[in-house]
């Protein structure tokens, strides 16, 4: 836990830690297919309960963004199939049919509470491309300004492997970063995060608070999952890592718990709370988490220290190796020679030029900004220098 976190300093037991959830003003709630469907039909009662809960949260003055799965589950029986398809075109067709039903189900229910809902269908490209990211952000903020509840799903009809986020746990973490919401709540068929997979281990214990996502926590995650959705504990932990390393909170809780979000925001001890590390800016969140790195720079310890501790430029002498095929302004990862990723930044040279430069002349890499990363937590530093400055340093 970073010392800048007020929670770390002031609150020490799980019940007390929950009181910080009372201050949340903007929330992202992610609901999985297993909560709002039986895998083949939407679960009307579960949807009734969820919308009632979120309408109450909204009436209490908290801005709500919903990330929902369930399109494929709601769609495939409509195609006359006997079981959930497994080919991409059939899954995409099922999602196209199901998405309408899913949105209609939410719209009708929210309007019973006088609430308006809007649909946003996103792919990974919308997060990778800075301009689309900014436009998407503007749209979301406009919707919130008008008091509308954005309802988000991946655009499964166009998403192929290269451009898809792949699971809605990760998508919801991206959305939390985009919206700079203080809290992500992931609702699933699990009560929270356990010391071991509760479906297989004899006596697992529910962990009320996760302060740091340590190696032990990763080991406890195993690879849980259901047939109706694509997520599992691993994707939920990955979401927690993105959200908490950006400086926000995440809760995992059971989606069938009555009024679960309302109760969480009152500070009730439900599910598992993942505590935040120190906050990083919107741009650094984008660099660190919203677009997959296209290449790797393996650097020596001196260069690592200069970046992480000194907030300095990456000097050519410190770059040991260039891996991958990146272009100008792509995101690259910086790795130590021991294989630990510690920074991500935007490059001002493509991989070919950089390799040639490293091979032939005093080598230069200029980045506009960088987010430094230690093994499990991300530490933001600002790094900006001109080529001239680097040349003169060299
Ligand atoms: N986008 C998929 C759907 O709506 C779900 C993906 C997921 O469950 O993570 O069915």
PDB file of N, CA and C in Angstrom, residues 255-291:
ATOM      1  N   UNK A 255     -23.587 -11.295  -7.267  1.00  0.00           N
ATOM      2  CA  UNK A 255     -24.631 -10.554  -7.970  1.00  0.00           C
ATOM      3  C   UNK A 255     -26.040 -10.853  -7.489  1.00  0.00           C
ATOM      4  N   UNK A 256     -26.239 -11.970  -6.785  1.00  0.00           N
ATOM      5  CA  UNK A 256     -27.591 -12.304  -6.311  1.00  0.00           C
ATOM      6  C   UNK A 256     -27.873 -11.719  -4.922  1.00  0.00           C
ATOM      7  N   UNK A 257     -26.897 -11.094  -4.325  1.00  0.00           N
ATOM      8  CA  UNK A 257     -27.089 -10.474  -3.008  1.00  0.00           C
ATOM      9  C   UNK A 257     -28.060  -9.294  -3.178  1.00  0.00           C
ATOM     10  N   UNK A 258     -29.168  -9.268  -2.445  1.00  0.00           N
ATOM     11  CA  UNK A 258     -30.139  -8.191  -2.658  1.00  0.00           C
ATOM     12  C   UNK A 258     -29.535  -6.807  -2.412  1.00  0.00           C
ATOM     13  N   UNK A 259     -29.824  -5.876  -3.291  1.00  0.00           N
ATOM     14  CA  UNK A 259     -29.373  -4.477  -3.203  1.00  0.00           C
ATOM     15  C   UNK A 259     -27.882  -4.376  -2.852  1.00  0.00           C
ATOM     16  N   UNK A 260     -27.109  -5.205  -3.501  1.00  0.00           N
ATOM     17  CA  UNK A 260     -25.703  -5.338  -3.111  1.00  0.00           C
ATOM     18  C   UNK A 260     -24.917  -4.032  -3.299  1.00  0.00           C
ATOM     19  N   UNK A 261     -25.165  -3.307  -4.382  1.00  0.00           N
ATOM     20  CA  UNK A 261     -24.371  -2.093  -4.620  1.00  0.00           C
ATOM     21  C   UNK A 261     -24.777  -0.995  -3.634  1.00  0.00           C
ATOM     22  N   UNK A 262     -26.077  -0.861  -3.417  1.00  0.00           N
ATOM     23  CA  UNK A 262     -26.556   0.126  -2.441  1.00  0.00           C
ATOM     24  C   UNK A 262     -25.943  -0.139  -1.070  1.00  0.00           C
ATOM     25  N   UNK A 263     -25.926  -1.402  -0.690  1.00  0.00           N
ATOM     26  CA  UNK A 263     -25.400  -1.756   0.641  1.00  0.00           C
ATOM     27  C   UNK A 263     -23.893  -1.542   0.722  1.00  0.00           C
ATOM     28  N   UNK A 264     -23.205  -1.870  -0.369  1.00  0.00           N
ATOM     29  CA  UNK A 264     -21.744  -1.627  -0.383  1.00  0.00           C
ATOM     30  C   UNK A 264     -21.450  -0.143  -0.191  1.00  0.00           C
ATOM     31  N   UNK A 265     -22.233   0.696  -0.876  1.00  0.00           N
ATOM     32  CA  UNK A 265     -21.970   2.136  -0.797  1.00  0.00           C
ATOM     33  C   UNK A 265     -22.369   2.719   0.561  1.00  0.00           C
ATOM     34  N   UNK A 266     -23.117   1.936   1.346  1.00  0.00           N
ATOM     35  CA  UNK A 266     -23.392   2.377   2.723  1.00  0.00           C
ATOM     36  C   UNK A 266     -22.287   1.909   3.663  1.00  0.00           C
ATOM     37  N   UNK A 267     -21.371   1.120   3.127  1.00  0.00           N
ATOM     38  CA  UNK A 267     -20.237   0.676   3.950  1.00  0.00           C
ATOM     39  C   UNK A 267     -20.388  -0.715   4.504  1.00  0.00           C
ATOM     40  N   UNK A 268     -21.399  -1.465   4.021  1.00  0.00           N
ATOM     41  CA  UNK A 268     -21.608  -2.811   4.565  1.00  0.00           C
ATOM     42  C   UNK A 268     -20.471  -3.751   4.135  1.00  0.00           C
ATOM     43  N   UNK A 269     -20.119  -4.660   5.024  1.00  0.00           N
ATOM     44  CA  UNK A 269     -18.988  -5.565   4.772  1.00  0.00           C
ATOM     45  C   UNK A 269     -19.439  -6.745   3.899  1.00  0.00           C
ATOM     46  N   UNK A 270     -19.418  -6.534   2.574  1.00  0.00           N
ATOM     47  CA  UNK A 270     -19.808  -7.579   1.627  1.00  0.00           C
ATOM     48  C   UNK A 270     -18.649  -7.781   0.654  1.00  0.00           C
ATOM     49  N   UNK A 271     -18.459  -8.999   0.199  1.00  0.00           N
ATOM     50  CA  UNK A 271     -17.478  -9.264  -0.847  1.00  0.00           C
ATOM     51  C   UNK A 271     -16.054  -8.931  -0.440  1.00  0.00           C
ATOM     52  N   UNK A 272     -15.238  -8.661  -1.456  1.00  0.00           N
ATOM     53  CA  UNK A 272     -13.812  -8.363  -1.247  1.00  0.00           C
ATOM     54  C   UNK A 272     -13.492  -6.977  -1.789  1.00  0.00           C
ATOM     55  N   UNK A 273     -12.872  -6.174  -0.941  1.00  0.00           N
ATOM     56  CA  UNK A 273     -12.448  -4.830  -1.355  1.00  0.00           C
ATOM     57  C   UNK A 273     -10.962  -4.857  -1.694  1.00  0.00           C
ATOM     58  N   UNK A 274     -10.621  -4.375  -2.878  1.00  0.00           N
ATOM     59  CA  UNK A 274      -9.221  -4.217  -3.281  1.00  0.00           C
ATOM     60  C   UNK A 274      -8.855  -2.755  -3.091  1.00  0.00           C
ATOM     61  N   UNK A 275      -7.876  -2.519  -2.239  1.00  0.00           N
ATOM     62  CA  UNK A 275      -7.519  -1.137  -1.887  1.00  0.00           C
ATOM     63  C   UNK A 275      -6.664  -0.479  -2.965  1.00  0.00           C
ATOM     64  N   UNK A 276      -6.778   0.843  -3.080  1.00  0.00           N
ATOM     65  CA  UNK A 276      -6.043   1.544  -4.133  1.00  0.00           C
ATOM     66  C   UNK A 276      -4.591   1.806  -3.780  1.00  0.00           C
ATOM     67  N   UNK A 277      -3.762   1.857  -4.809  1.00  0.00           N
ATOM     68  CA  UNK A 277      -2.403   2.385  -4.690  1.00  0.00           C
ATOM     69  C   UNK A 277      -2.503   3.884  -4.986  1.00  0.00           C
ATOM     70  N   UNK A 278      -1.358   4.545  -5.192  1.00  0.00           N
ATOM     71  CA  UNK A 278      -1.463   5.989  -5.407  1.00  0.00           C
ATOM     72  C   UNK A 278      -2.037   6.295  -6.801  1.00  0.00           C
ATOM     73  N   UNK A 279      -2.678   7.445  -6.884  1.00  0.00           N
ATOM     74  CA  UNK A 279      -3.397   7.841  -8.090  1.00  0.00           C
ATOM     75  C   UNK A 279      -2.452   8.248  -9.215  1.00  0.00           C
ATOM     76  N   UNK A 280      -2.771   7.848 -10.435  1.00  0.00           N
ATOM     77  CA  UNK A 280      -2.005   8.356 -11.568  1.00  0.00           C
ATOM     78  C   UNK A 280      -2.954   9.080 -12.514  1.00  0.00           C
ATOM     79  N   UNK A 281      -2.388   9.971 -13.315  1.00  0.00           N
ATOM     80  CA  UNK A 281      -3.212  10.839 -14.161  1.00  0.00           C
ATOM     81  C   UNK A 281      -3.879  10.037 -15.277  1.00  0.00           C
ATOM     82  N   UNK A 282      -4.877  10.663 -15.892  1.00  0.00           N
ATOM     83  CA  UNK A 282      -5.619  10.010 -16.968  1.00  0.00           C
ATOM     84  C   UNK A 282      -4.716   9.604 -18.120  1.00  0.00           C
ATOM     85  N   UNK A 283      -3.781  10.477 -18.485  1.00  0.00           N
ATOM     86  CA  UNK A 283      -2.901  10.162 -19.620  1.00  0.00           C
ATOM     87  C   UNK A 283      -1.985   8.987 -19.289  1.00  0.00           C
ATOM     88  N   UNK A 284      -1.471   8.969 -18.070  1.00  0.00           N
ATOM     89  CA  UNK A 284      -0.591   7.856 -17.696  1.00  0.00           C
ATOM     90  C   UNK A 284      -1.373   6.550 -17.583  1.00  0.00           C
ATOM     91  N   UNK A 285      -2.630   6.637 -17.148  1.00  0.00           N
ATOM     92  CA  UNK A 285      -3.463   5.432 -17.128  1.00  0.00           C
ATOM     93  C   UNK A 285      -3.598   4.886 -18.544  1.00  0.00           C
ATOM     94  N   UNK A 286      -3.790   5.826 -19.457  1.00  0.00           N
ATOM     95  CA  UNK A 286      -3.961   5.410 -20.849  1.00  0.00           C
ATOM     96  C   UNK A 286      -2.687   4.728 -21.348  1.00  0.00           C
ATOM     97  N   UNK A 287      -1.533   5.330 -21.076  1.00  0.00           N
ATOM     98  CA  UNK A 287      -0.268   4.741 -21.544  1.00  0.00           C
ATOM     99  C   UNK A 287      -0.050   3.360 -20.899  1.00  0.00           C
ATOM    100  N   UNK A 288      -0.324   3.285 -19.623  1.00  0.00           N
ATOM    101  CA  UNK A 288      -0.009   2.053 -18.899  1.00  0.00           C
ATOM    102  C   UNK A 288      -0.959   0.909 -19.218  1.00  0.00           C
ATOM    103  N   UNK A 289      -2.246   1.222 -19.412  1.00  0.00           N
ATOM    104  CA  UNK A 289      -3.223   0.131 -19.435  1.00  0.00           C
ATOM    105  C   UNK A 289      -4.150   0.042 -20.630  1.00  0.00           C
ATOM    106  N   UNK A 290      -4.275   1.096 -21.426  1.00  0.00           N
ATOM    107  CA  UNK A 290      -5.344   1.066 -22.416  1.00  0.00           C
ATOM    108  C   UNK A 290      -4.914   0.555 -23.780  1.00  0.00           C
ATOM    109  N   UNK A 291      -3.632   0.336 -23.968  1.00  0.00           N
ATOM    110  CA  UNK A 291      -3.191  -0.195 -25.273  1.00  0.00           C
ATOM    111  C   UNK A 291      -2.034  -1.158 -25.036  1.00  0.00           C
TER     112      UNK A 291
END
